[in-house]
Short mmCIF file of C-alpha atoms and ligand atoms in Angstrom, two decimals:
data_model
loop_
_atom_site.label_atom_id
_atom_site.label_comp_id
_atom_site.label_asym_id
_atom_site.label_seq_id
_atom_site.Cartn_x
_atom_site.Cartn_y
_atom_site.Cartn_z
CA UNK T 195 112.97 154.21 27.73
CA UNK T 196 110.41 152.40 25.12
CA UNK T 197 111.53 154.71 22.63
CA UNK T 198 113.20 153.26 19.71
CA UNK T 199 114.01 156.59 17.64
CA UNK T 200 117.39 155.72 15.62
CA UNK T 201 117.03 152.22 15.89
CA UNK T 202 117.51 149.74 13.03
CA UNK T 203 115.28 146.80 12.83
CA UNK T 204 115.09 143.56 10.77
CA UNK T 205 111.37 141.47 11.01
CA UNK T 206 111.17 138.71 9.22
CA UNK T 207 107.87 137.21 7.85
CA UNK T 208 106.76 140.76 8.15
CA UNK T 209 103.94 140.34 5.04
CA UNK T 210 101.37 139.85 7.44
CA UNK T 211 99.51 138.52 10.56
CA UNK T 212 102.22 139.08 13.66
CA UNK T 213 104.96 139.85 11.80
CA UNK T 214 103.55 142.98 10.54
CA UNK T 215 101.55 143.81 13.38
CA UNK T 216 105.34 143.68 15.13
CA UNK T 217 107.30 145.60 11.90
CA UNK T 218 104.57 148.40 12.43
CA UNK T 219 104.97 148.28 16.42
CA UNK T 220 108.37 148.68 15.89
CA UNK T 221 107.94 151.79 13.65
CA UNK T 222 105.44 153.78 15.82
CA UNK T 223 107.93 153.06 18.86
CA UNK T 224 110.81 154.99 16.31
CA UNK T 225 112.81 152.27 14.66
CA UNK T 226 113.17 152.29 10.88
CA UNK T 227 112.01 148.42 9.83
CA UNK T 228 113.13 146.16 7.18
CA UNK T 229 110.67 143.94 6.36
CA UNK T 230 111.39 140.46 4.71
CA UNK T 231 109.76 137.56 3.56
CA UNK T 232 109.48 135.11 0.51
CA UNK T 233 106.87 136.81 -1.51
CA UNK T 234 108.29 140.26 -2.44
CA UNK T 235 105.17 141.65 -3.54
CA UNK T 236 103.26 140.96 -0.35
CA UNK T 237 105.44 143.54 1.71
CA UNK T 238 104.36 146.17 -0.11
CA UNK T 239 101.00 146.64 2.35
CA UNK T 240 103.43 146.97 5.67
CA UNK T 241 106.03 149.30 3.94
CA UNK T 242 103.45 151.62 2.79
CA UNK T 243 102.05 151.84 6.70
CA UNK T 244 105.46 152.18 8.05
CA UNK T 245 106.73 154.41 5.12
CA UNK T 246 103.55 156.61 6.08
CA UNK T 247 104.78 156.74 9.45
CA UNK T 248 108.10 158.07 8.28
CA UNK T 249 110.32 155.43 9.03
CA UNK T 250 112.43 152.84 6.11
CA UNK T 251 110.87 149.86 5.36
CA UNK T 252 113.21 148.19 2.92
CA UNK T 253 111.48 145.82 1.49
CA UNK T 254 113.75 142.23 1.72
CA UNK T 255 113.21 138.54 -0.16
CA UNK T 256 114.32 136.04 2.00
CA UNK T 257 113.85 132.06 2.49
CA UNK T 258 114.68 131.67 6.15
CA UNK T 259 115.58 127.93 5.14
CA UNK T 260 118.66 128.95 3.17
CA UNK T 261 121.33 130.08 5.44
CA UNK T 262 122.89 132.14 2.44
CA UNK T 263 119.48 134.12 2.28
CA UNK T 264 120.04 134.76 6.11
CA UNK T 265 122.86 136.36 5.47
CA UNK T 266 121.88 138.07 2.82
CA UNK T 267 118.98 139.59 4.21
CA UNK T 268 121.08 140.75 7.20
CA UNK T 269 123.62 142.62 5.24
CA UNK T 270 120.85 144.32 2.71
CA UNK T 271 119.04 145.55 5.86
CA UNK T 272 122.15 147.02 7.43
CA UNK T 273 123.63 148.93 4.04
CA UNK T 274 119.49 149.90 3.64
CA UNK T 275 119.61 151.38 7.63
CA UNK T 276 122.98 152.07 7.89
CA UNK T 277 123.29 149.70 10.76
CA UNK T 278 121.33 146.86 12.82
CA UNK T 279 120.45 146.99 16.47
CA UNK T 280 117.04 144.80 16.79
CA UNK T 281 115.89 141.57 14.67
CA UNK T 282 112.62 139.62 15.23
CA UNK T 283 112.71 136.14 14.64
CA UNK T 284 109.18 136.02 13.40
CA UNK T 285 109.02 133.69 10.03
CA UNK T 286 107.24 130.72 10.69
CA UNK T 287 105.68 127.97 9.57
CA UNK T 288 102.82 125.32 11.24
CA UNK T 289 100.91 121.73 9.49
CA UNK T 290 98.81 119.94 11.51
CA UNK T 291 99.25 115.99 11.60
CA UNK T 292 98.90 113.06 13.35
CA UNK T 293 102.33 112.06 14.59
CA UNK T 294 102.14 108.65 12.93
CA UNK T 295 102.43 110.48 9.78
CA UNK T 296 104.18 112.69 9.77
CA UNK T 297 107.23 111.82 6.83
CA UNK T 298 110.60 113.82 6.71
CA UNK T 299 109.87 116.29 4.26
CA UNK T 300 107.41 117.57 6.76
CA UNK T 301 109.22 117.65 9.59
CA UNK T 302 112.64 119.45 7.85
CA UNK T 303 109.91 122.17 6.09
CA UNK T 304 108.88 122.93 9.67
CA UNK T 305 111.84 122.92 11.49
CA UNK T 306 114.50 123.94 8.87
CA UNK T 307 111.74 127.46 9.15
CA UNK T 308 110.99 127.69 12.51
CA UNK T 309 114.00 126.61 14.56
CA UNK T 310 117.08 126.12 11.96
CA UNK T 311 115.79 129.69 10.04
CA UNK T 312 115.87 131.83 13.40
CA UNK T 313 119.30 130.41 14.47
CA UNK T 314 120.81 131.71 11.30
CA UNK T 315 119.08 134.85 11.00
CA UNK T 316 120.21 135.37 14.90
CA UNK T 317 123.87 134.99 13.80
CA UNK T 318 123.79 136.73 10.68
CA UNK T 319 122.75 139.45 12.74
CA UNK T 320 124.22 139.18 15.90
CA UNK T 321 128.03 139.20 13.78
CA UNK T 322 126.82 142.12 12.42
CA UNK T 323 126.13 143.58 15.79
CA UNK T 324 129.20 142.28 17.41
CA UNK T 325 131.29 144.31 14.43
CA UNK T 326 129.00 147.68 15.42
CA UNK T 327 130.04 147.44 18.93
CA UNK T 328 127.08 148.50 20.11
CA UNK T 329 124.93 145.40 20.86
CA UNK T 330 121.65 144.67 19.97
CA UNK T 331 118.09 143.29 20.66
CA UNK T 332 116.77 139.79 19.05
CA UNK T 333 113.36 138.32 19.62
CA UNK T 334 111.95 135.15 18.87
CA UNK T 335 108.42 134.03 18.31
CA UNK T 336 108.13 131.15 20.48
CA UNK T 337 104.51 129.90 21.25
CA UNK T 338 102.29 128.40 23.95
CA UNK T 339 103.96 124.81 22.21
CA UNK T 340 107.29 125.85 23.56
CA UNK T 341 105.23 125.11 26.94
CA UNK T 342 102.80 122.70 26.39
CA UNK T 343 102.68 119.62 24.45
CA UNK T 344 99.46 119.88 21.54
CA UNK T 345 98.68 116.78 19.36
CA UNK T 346 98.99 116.82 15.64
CA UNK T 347 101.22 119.54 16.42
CA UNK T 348 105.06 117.58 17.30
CA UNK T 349 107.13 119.08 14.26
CA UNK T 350 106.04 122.88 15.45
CA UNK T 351 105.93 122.14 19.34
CA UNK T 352 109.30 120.67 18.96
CA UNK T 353 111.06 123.73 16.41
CA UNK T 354 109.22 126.06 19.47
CA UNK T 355 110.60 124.22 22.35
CA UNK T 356 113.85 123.97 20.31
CA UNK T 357 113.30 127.88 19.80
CA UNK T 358 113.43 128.78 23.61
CA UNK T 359 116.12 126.58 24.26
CA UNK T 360 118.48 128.58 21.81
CA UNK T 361 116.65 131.71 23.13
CA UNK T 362 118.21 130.84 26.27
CA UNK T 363 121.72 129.64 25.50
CA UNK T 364 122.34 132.52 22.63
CA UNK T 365 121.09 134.99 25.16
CA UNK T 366 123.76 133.08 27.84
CA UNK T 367 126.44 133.20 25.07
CA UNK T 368 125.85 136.80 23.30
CA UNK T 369 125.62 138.72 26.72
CA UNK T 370 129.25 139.73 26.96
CA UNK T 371 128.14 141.02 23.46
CA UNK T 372 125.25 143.24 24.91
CA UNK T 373 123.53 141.42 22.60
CA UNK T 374 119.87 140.27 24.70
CA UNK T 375 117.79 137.41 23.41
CA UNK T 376 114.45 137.20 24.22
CA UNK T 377 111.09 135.64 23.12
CA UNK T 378 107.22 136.26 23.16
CA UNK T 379 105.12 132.93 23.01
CA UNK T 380 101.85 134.57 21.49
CA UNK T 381 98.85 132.54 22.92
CA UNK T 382 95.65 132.26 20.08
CA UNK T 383 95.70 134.89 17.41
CA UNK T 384 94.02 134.97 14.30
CA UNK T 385 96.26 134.77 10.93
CA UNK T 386 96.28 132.96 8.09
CA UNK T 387 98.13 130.53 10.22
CA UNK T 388 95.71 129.61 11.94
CA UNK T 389 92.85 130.49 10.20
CA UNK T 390 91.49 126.73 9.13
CA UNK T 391 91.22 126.41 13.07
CA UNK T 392 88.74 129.64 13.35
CA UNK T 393 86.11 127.77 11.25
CA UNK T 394 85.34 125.73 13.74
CA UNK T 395 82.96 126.80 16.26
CA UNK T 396 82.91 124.47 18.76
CA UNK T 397 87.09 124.55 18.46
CA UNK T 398 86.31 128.33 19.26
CA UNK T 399 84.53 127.67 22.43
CA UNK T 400 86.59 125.23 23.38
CA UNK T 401 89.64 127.37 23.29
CA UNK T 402 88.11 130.48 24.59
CA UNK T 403 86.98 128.08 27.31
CA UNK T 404 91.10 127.78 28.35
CA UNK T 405 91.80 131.86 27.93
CA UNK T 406 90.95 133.90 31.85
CA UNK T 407 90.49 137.06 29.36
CA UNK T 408 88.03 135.33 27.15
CA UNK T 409 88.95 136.17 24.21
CA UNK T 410 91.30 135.67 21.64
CA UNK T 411 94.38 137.91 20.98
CA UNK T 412 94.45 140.73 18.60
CA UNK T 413 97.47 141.63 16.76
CA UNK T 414 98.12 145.25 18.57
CA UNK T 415 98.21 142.92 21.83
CA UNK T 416 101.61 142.01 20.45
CA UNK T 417 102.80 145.73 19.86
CA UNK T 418 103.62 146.41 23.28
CA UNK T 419 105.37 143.25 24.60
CA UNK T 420 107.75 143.81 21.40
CA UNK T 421 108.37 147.10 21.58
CA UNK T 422 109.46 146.79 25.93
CA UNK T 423 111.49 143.44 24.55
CA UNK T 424 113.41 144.99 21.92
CA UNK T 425 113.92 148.68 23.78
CA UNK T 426 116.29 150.22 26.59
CA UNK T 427 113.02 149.34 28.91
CA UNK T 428 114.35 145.76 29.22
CA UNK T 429 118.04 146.62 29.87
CA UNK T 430 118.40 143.94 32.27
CA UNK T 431 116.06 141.15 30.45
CA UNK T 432 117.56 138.34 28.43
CA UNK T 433 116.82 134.98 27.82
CA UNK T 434 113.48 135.26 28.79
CA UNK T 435 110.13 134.15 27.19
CA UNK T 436 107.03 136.48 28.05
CA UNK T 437 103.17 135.06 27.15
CA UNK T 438 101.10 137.50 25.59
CA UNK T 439 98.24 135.10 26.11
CA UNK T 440 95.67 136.79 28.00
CA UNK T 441 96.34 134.12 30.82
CA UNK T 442 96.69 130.73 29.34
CA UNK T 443 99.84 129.48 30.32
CA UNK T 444 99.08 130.74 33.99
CA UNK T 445 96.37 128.14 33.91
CA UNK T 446 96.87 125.60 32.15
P1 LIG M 826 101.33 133.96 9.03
O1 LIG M 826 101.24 132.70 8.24
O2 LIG M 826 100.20 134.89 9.03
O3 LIG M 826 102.63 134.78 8.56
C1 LIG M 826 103.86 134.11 8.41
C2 LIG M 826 104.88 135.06 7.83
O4 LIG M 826 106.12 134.34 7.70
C3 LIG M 826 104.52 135.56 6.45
O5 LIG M 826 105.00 136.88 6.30
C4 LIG M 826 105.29 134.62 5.52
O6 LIG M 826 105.53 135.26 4.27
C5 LIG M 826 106.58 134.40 6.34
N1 LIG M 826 107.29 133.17 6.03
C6 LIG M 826 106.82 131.90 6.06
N2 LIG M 826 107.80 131.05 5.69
C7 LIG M 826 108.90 131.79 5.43
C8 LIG M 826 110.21 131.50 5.00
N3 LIG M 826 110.63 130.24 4.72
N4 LIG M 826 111.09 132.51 4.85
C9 LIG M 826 110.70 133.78 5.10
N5 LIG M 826 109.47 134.14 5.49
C10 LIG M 826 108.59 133.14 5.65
O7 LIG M 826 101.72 133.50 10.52
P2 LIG M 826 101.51 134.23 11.94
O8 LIG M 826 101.59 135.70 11.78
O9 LIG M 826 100.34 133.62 12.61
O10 LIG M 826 102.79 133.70 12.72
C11 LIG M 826 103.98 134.46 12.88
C12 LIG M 826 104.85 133.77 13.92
O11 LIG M 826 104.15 133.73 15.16
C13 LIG M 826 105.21 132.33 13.57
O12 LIG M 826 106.53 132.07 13.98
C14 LIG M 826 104.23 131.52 14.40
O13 LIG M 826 104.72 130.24 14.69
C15 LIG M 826 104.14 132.39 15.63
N6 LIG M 826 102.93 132.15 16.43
C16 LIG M 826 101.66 132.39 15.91
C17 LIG M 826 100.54 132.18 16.68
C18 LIG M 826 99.15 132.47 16.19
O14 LIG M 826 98.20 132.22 16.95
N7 LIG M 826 98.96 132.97 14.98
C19 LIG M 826 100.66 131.67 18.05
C20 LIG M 826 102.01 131.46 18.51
C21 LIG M 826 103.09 131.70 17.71
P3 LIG M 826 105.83 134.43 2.91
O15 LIG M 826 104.84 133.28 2.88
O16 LIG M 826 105.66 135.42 1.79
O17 LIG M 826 107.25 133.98 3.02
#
């Protein structure tokens, strides 16, 4: 019931860091994987790995701010598969900064990724699933800020909160589709994300201070959750949000 032989995926922000770690999860489980992002050239690392596990792994440009590009990306990963049953709302986008700075161009470059990207990329591809018939699996990366209010951190917290919300009412809406919404909130993984964070040692202590596993996530930790999110395994999941965060949210 995890397998997901014949299945055809679309991860976006699939270049690197959790993205790719999920397009490659996706792969090993069976799918074939269309991998997008902005930077064409910096797919070609996860295609190779998925193309060596003998799955597609169209490679995709797309700007998850433009709605047209969401669109666009849907259809070229459905003419490259020949379909589209899963998509993973992974793209995203964080800046630090104090709240009392924090101008407009900031906020709309963080939410107009993180929150207003994943809504159109959902419908692009849940219109396409709706015409299939045959409904369909989305995931979004939410994030312990969907939870938990972080300072310096209000345009991301709020386009993560924002995320679960719609993870909730699309997976409401889209269930008379068979189309099930779900979302992982990853706790503390190293990417370039978060990297500038990581060269701090006391900010390492401190935060391996808040984890019961004590220690920070690697990027396979996220294979699993994905694969049992997006797969027949969940059936009777939707709307939920599942921590892969070796225990923080459980006590904070
Ligand atoms: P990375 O910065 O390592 O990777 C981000 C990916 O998104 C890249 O492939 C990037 O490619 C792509 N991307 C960024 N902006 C856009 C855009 N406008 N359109 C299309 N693609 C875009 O980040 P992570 O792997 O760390 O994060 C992935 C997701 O997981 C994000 O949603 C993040 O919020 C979430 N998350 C991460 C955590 C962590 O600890 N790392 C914790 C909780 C959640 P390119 O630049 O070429 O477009």
């Amino acid at each position: 019931m995890f397998s997901l032989r014949g299945k055809r995926a679309l991860v976006t922000g699939a270049s690197r860091g959790i993205g790719a770690a999920i397009a490659v999860g996706l792969a090993e489980a069976g799918a074939d994987v269309a991998i997008a992002a902005r930077d064409a050239g910096s797919l070609a690392g996860t295609a190779a790995i998925i193309a060596k596990l003998g799955h597609k792994a169209p490679a995709i440009v797309l700007d998850v701010t433009r709605v047209a590009d969401c669109r666009r990306a849907a259809a070229e990963a459905t003419q490259a598969l020949g379909g589209l049953d899963i998509l993973v709302n992974n793209a995203g986008i964080e800046q630090v900064c104090p709240s009392l700075d924090v101008d407009e161009a900031l906020w709309d470059k963080i939410l107009d990724t993180n929150l207003k990207g994943a809504f159109f990329c959902a419908q692009a591809a849940a219109r396409i699933m709706k015409t299939q018939g045959t409904g369909g699996a989305i995931l979004n990366l939410c994030s312990l800020t969907s939870e938990v209010g972080i300072p310096t951190a209000v345009p991301y917290g709020s386009s993560k909160t924002g995320l679960l919300g719609m993870t909730r009412a699309l997976a409401a809406e889209w269930a008379p589709l068979g189309i099930r919404v779900n979302a992982l909130a990853p706790g503390y993984f190293r990417t370039s994300l978060t990297e500038a964070f990581y060269a701090s040692e006391p900010w390492q202590q401190a935060m391996l201070g808040k984890i019961p596993l004590s220690r920070f996530g690697q990027l396979d930790d996220l294979k699993g959750a994905s694969v049992f999110l997006v797969s027949e395994a969940s059936a009777y999941i939707t709307g939920a949000c599942l921590p892969v965060d070796g225990g923080t949210l459980a006590s904070i």
